[in-house]
Amino acid sequence: MIGRYRPGDSLLHRMPAGAKLLLLIASIVAATVCVHSPLQTGIGAVVVAGLFTVAGIPVRVALAQLRPTVWMLLVIAVFQVLATSPARAVVVCGVLLISVALAAVVTLTTRVTDMLDAVTYGLGPLRRIGVDPERIGLLLALAIRCVPLLAGIVHDVAQARRARGLQWSMTALATPVLVRALRTADAMGDALAARGADDH
């Protein structure tokens, strides 16, 4: 769900990363607290669509950011309809979709390095209580890097499993993925240790 940065010169592209992250948090909290009806959900969706337009993000790119949430939203919608009401299902799923879309707007208009720098700078005051902002920034960078890395491992193993005619075997998928992920983690840890990342 981490969108690829799309270069541009829109207002959202020029906005500082720290300000965008703070507005993202505030917007998600506001949507969670203030949206109580399908009408309000629709208004929020229109506002988010307007942000994609302002940022110059094509419709196909915007939809690609939301597509992975479809199955999760369907499950949540069914549960909400059975447990509460269709209107409540629209609100809950709508708020989740709006939150994901807002995060996508931020990641598509902000370089990852700028976001990490903003987080590191924002955590600066916590040095007084022993927090190391640079180390946290490094952890975030590694986490972001590992998402596509792990996805690539799963894709490669799934392709190999399909070639062997074992596409329905979960063991043939889970075991190689786990082994390759652990090997990659060990190699990454050794590389960090060699660069003195574990000196503190």
Short mmCIF file of C-alpha atoms in Angstrom, two decimals:
data_model
loop_
_atom_site.label_atom_id
_atom_site.label_comp_id
_atom_site.label_asym_id
_atom_site.label_seq_id
_atom_site.Cartn_x
_atom_site.Cartn_y
_atom_site.Cartn_z
CA MET A 1 0.00 0.00 0.00
CA ILE A 2 3.02 2.29 -0.18
CA GLY A 3 2.52 4.43 -3.26
CA ARG A 4 5.41 5.31 -5.52
CA TYR A 5 6.34 8.98 -5.51
CA ARG A 6 5.13 10.77 -8.63
CA PRO A 7 7.11 13.95 -9.38
CA GLY A 8 5.05 17.08 -9.83
CA ASP A 9 4.77 20.78 -9.11
CA SER A 10 1.34 20.90 -7.47
CA LEU A 11 0.56 22.58 -4.19
CA LEU A 12 0.63 19.20 -2.47
CA HIS A 13 4.03 18.37 -3.95
CA ARG A 14 5.46 21.66 -2.68
CA MET A 15 4.01 21.34 0.82
CA PRO A 16 6.59 20.30 3.48
CA ALA A 17 6.55 16.61 4.34
CA GLY A 18 6.11 17.28 8.05
CA ALA A 19 3.04 19.43 7.44
CA LYS A 20 1.52 16.76 5.21
CA LEU A 21 2.08 14.05 7.80
CA LEU A 22 0.48 16.16 10.53
CA LEU A 23 -2.48 17.01 8.28
CA LEU A 24 -2.82 13.33 7.40
CA ILE A 25 -3.06 12.34 11.05
CA ALA A 26 -5.47 15.17 11.82
CA SER A 27 -7.65 14.34 8.80
CA ILE A 28 -7.90 10.65 9.65
CA VAL A 29 -8.78 11.46 13.27
CA ALA A 30 -11.37 14.01 12.12
CA ALA A 31 -12.92 11.54 9.67
CA THR A 32 -13.10 8.86 12.36
CA VAL A 33 -14.68 11.19 14.92
CA CYS A 34 -16.87 13.46 12.80
CA VAL A 35 -18.26 11.28 10.00
CA HIS A 36 -21.54 9.68 11.11
CA SER A 37 -23.70 9.39 7.99
CA PRO A 38 -23.42 8.16 4.40
CA LEU A 39 -23.86 11.78 3.21
CA GLN A 40 -20.87 12.94 5.23
CA THR A 41 -18.93 9.95 3.94
CA GLY A 42 -19.74 10.95 0.38
CA ILE A 43 -18.63 14.53 1.01
CA GLY A 44 -15.34 13.25 2.44
CA ALA A 45 -14.83 11.03 -0.62
CA VAL A 46 -15.41 14.00 -2.93
CA VAL A 47 -12.85 16.07 -0.99
CA VAL A 48 -10.26 13.28 -1.27
CA ALA A 49 -10.97 12.89 -4.99
CA GLY A 50 -10.36 16.63 -5.29
CA LEU A 51 -6.96 16.21 -3.62
CA PHE A 52 -5.97 13.57 -6.18
CA THR A 53 -7.02 16.00 -8.91
CA VAL A 54 -5.07 18.89 -7.40
CA ALA A 55 -1.99 16.66 -7.18
CA GLY A 56 -2.36 15.70 -10.84
CA ILE A 57 -2.60 11.98 -10.05
CA PRO A 58 -4.28 9.95 -12.83
CA VAL A 59 -7.45 8.04 -12.01
CA ARG A 60 -5.83 4.67 -12.76
CA VAL A 61 -3.01 5.40 -10.32
CA ALA A 62 -5.45 6.49 -7.62
CA LEU A 63 -7.56 3.36 -8.08
CA ALA A 64 -4.45 1.17 -7.96
CA GLN A 65 -3.78 2.48 -4.45
CA LEU A 66 -7.27 1.53 -3.29
CA ARG A 67 -7.68 -1.80 -5.07
CA PRO A 68 -5.85 -3.92 -2.45
CA THR A 69 -8.41 -2.87 0.18
CA VAL A 70 -11.44 -4.16 -1.74
CA TRP A 71 -11.61 -7.64 -0.20
CA MET A 72 -11.00 -6.36 3.31
CA LEU A 73 -13.74 -3.75 2.88
CA LEU A 74 -16.17 -6.37 1.57
CA VAL A 75 -15.62 -8.52 4.66
CA ILE A 76 -16.04 -5.53 6.98
CA ALA A 77 -19.15 -4.39 5.09
CA VAL A 78 -20.83 -7.79 5.44
CA PHE A 79 -20.03 -7.88 9.15
CA GLN A 80 -21.34 -4.34 9.68
CA VAL A 81 -24.56 -5.03 7.78
CA LEU A 82 -25.21 -8.14 9.87
CA ALA A 83 -24.20 -6.55 13.19
CA THR A 84 -25.54 -3.01 12.74
CA SER A 85 -27.05 -1.56 9.55
CA PRO A 86 -26.25 -0.86 5.89
CA ALA A 87 -25.84 2.85 6.67
CA ARG A 88 -23.26 2.07 9.34
CA ALA A 89 -21.46 -0.25 6.92
CA VAL A 90 -21.19 2.60 4.42
CA VAL A 91 -19.76 4.91 7.08
CA VAL A 92 -17.22 2.44 8.47
CA CYS A 93 -15.99 1.26 5.08
CA GLY A 94 -16.08 4.78 3.70
CA VAL A 95 -13.92 6.15 6.52
CA LEU A 96 -11.41 3.34 6.04
CA LEU A 97 -11.30 3.97 2.29
CA ILE A 98 -10.90 7.72 2.83
CA SER A 99 -8.04 7.10 5.28
CA VAL A 100 -6.21 4.84 2.83
CA ALA A 101 -6.78 7.35 0.03
CA LEU A 102 -5.41 10.22 2.13
CA ALA A 103 -2.31 8.20 2.96
CA ALA A 104 -1.92 7.43 -0.75
CA VAL A 105 -2.08 11.13 -1.61
CA VAL A 106 0.71 11.82 0.86
CA THR A 107 2.98 9.00 -0.33
CA LEU A 108 2.39 9.79 -4.00
CA THR A 109 3.32 13.45 -3.53
CA THR A 110 6.15 13.07 -0.99
CA ARG A 111 9.56 11.49 -1.33
CA VAL A 112 10.23 8.77 1.23
CA THR A 113 13.48 10.47 2.23
CA ASP A 114 11.59 13.70 2.96
CA MET A 115 9.09 11.84 5.14
CA LEU A 116 11.86 10.09 7.06
CA ASP A 117 13.68 13.38 7.56
CA ALA A 118 10.45 14.95 8.85
CA VAL A 119 9.90 12.10 11.32
CA THR A 120 13.51 12.28 12.51
CA TYR A 121 13.26 16.04 12.98
CA GLY A 122 9.92 15.75 14.78
CA LEU A 123 11.35 13.23 17.23
CA GLY A 124 14.32 15.48 17.99
CA PRO A 125 12.95 16.77 21.34
CA LEU A 126 12.75 13.17 22.59
CA ARG A 127 16.54 12.96 22.73
CA ARG A 128 16.23 14.30 26.29
CA ILE A 129 14.62 11.04 27.39
CA GLY A 130 17.05 8.79 25.54
CA VAL A 131 15.26 8.36 22.20
CA ASP A 132 17.54 8.21 19.15
CA PRO A 133 15.63 9.83 16.24
CA GLU A 134 18.22 8.72 13.67
CA ARG A 135 17.86 5.10 14.73
CA ILE A 136 14.07 5.33 14.48
CA GLY A 137 14.44 6.90 11.05
CA LEU A 138 16.67 4.00 10.03
CA LEU A 139 14.11 1.49 11.30
CA LEU A 140 11.36 3.20 9.31
CA ALA A 141 13.53 3.25 6.20
CA LEU A 142 14.25 -0.47 6.58
CA ALA A 143 10.57 -1.24 7.13
CA ILE A 144 9.61 0.69 4.00
CA ARG A 145 12.35 -1.05 2.00
CA CYS A 146 11.35 -4.48 3.27
CA VAL A 147 7.72 -4.23 2.14
CA PRO A 148 8.47 -4.45 -1.61
CA LEU A 149 11.39 -6.78 -0.87
CA LEU A 150 9.13 -9.27 0.90
CA ALA A 151 6.47 -8.87 -1.79
CA GLY A 152 9.14 -9.74 -4.38
CA ILE A 153 10.12 -12.87 -2.45
CA VAL A 154 6.49 -14.01 -2.25
CA HIS A 155 6.04 -13.37 -5.99
CA ASP A 156 9.17 -15.32 -6.93
CA VAL A 157 8.26 -18.28 -4.72
CA ALA A 158 4.68 -18.30 -6.02
CA GLN A 159 5.98 -18.38 -9.60
CA ALA A 160 8.32 -21.28 -8.79
CA ARG A 161 5.51 -23.13 -7.00
CA ARG A 162 3.23 -22.70 -10.00
CA ALA A 163 5.95 -23.97 -12.35
CA ARG A 164 6.20 -27.16 -10.25
CA GLY A 165 2.44 -27.66 -10.31
CA LEU A 166 2.07 -26.98 -6.58
CA GLN A 167 -0.04 -23.83 -6.82
CA TRP A 168 -2.54 -25.14 -4.24
CA SER A 169 0.07 -26.11 -1.65
CA MET A 170 0.40 -23.52 1.12
CA THR A 171 3.43 -25.37 2.51
CA ALA A 172 5.21 -24.96 -0.83
CA LEU A 173 4.64 -21.22 -0.49
CA ALA A 174 5.07 -20.50 3.21
CA THR A 175 8.24 -22.52 3.88
CA PRO A 176 10.44 -21.10 1.07
CA VAL A 177 9.16 -17.58 1.78
CA LEU A 178 10.04 -17.90 5.46
CA VAL A 179 13.51 -19.32 4.70
CA ARG A 180 14.32 -16.63 2.12
CA ALA A 181 12.97 -13.88 4.36
CA LEU A 182 15.13 -15.04 7.28
CA ARG A 183 18.21 -15.26 5.06
CA THR A 184 17.55 -11.77 3.75
CA ALA A 185 17.10 -10.47 7.31
CA ASP A 186 20.40 -12.09 8.37
CA ALA A 187 22.22 -10.57 5.40
CA MET A 188 20.71 -7.17 6.13
CA GLY A 189 21.67 -7.44 9.79
CA ASP A 190 25.25 -8.36 8.90
CA ALA A 191 25.45 -5.40 6.51
CA LEU A 192 24.18 -3.02 9.20
CA ALA A 193 26.57 -4.44 11.78
CA ALA A 194 29.47 -4.01 9.34
CA ARG A 195 28.53 -0.33 9.04
CA GLY A 196 28.40 0.16 12.80
CA ALA A 197 24.62 0.33 13.12
CA ASP A 198 24.73 -1.73 16.34
CA ASP A 199 27.34 0.38 18.11
CA HIS A 200 24.79 1.86 20.55
#
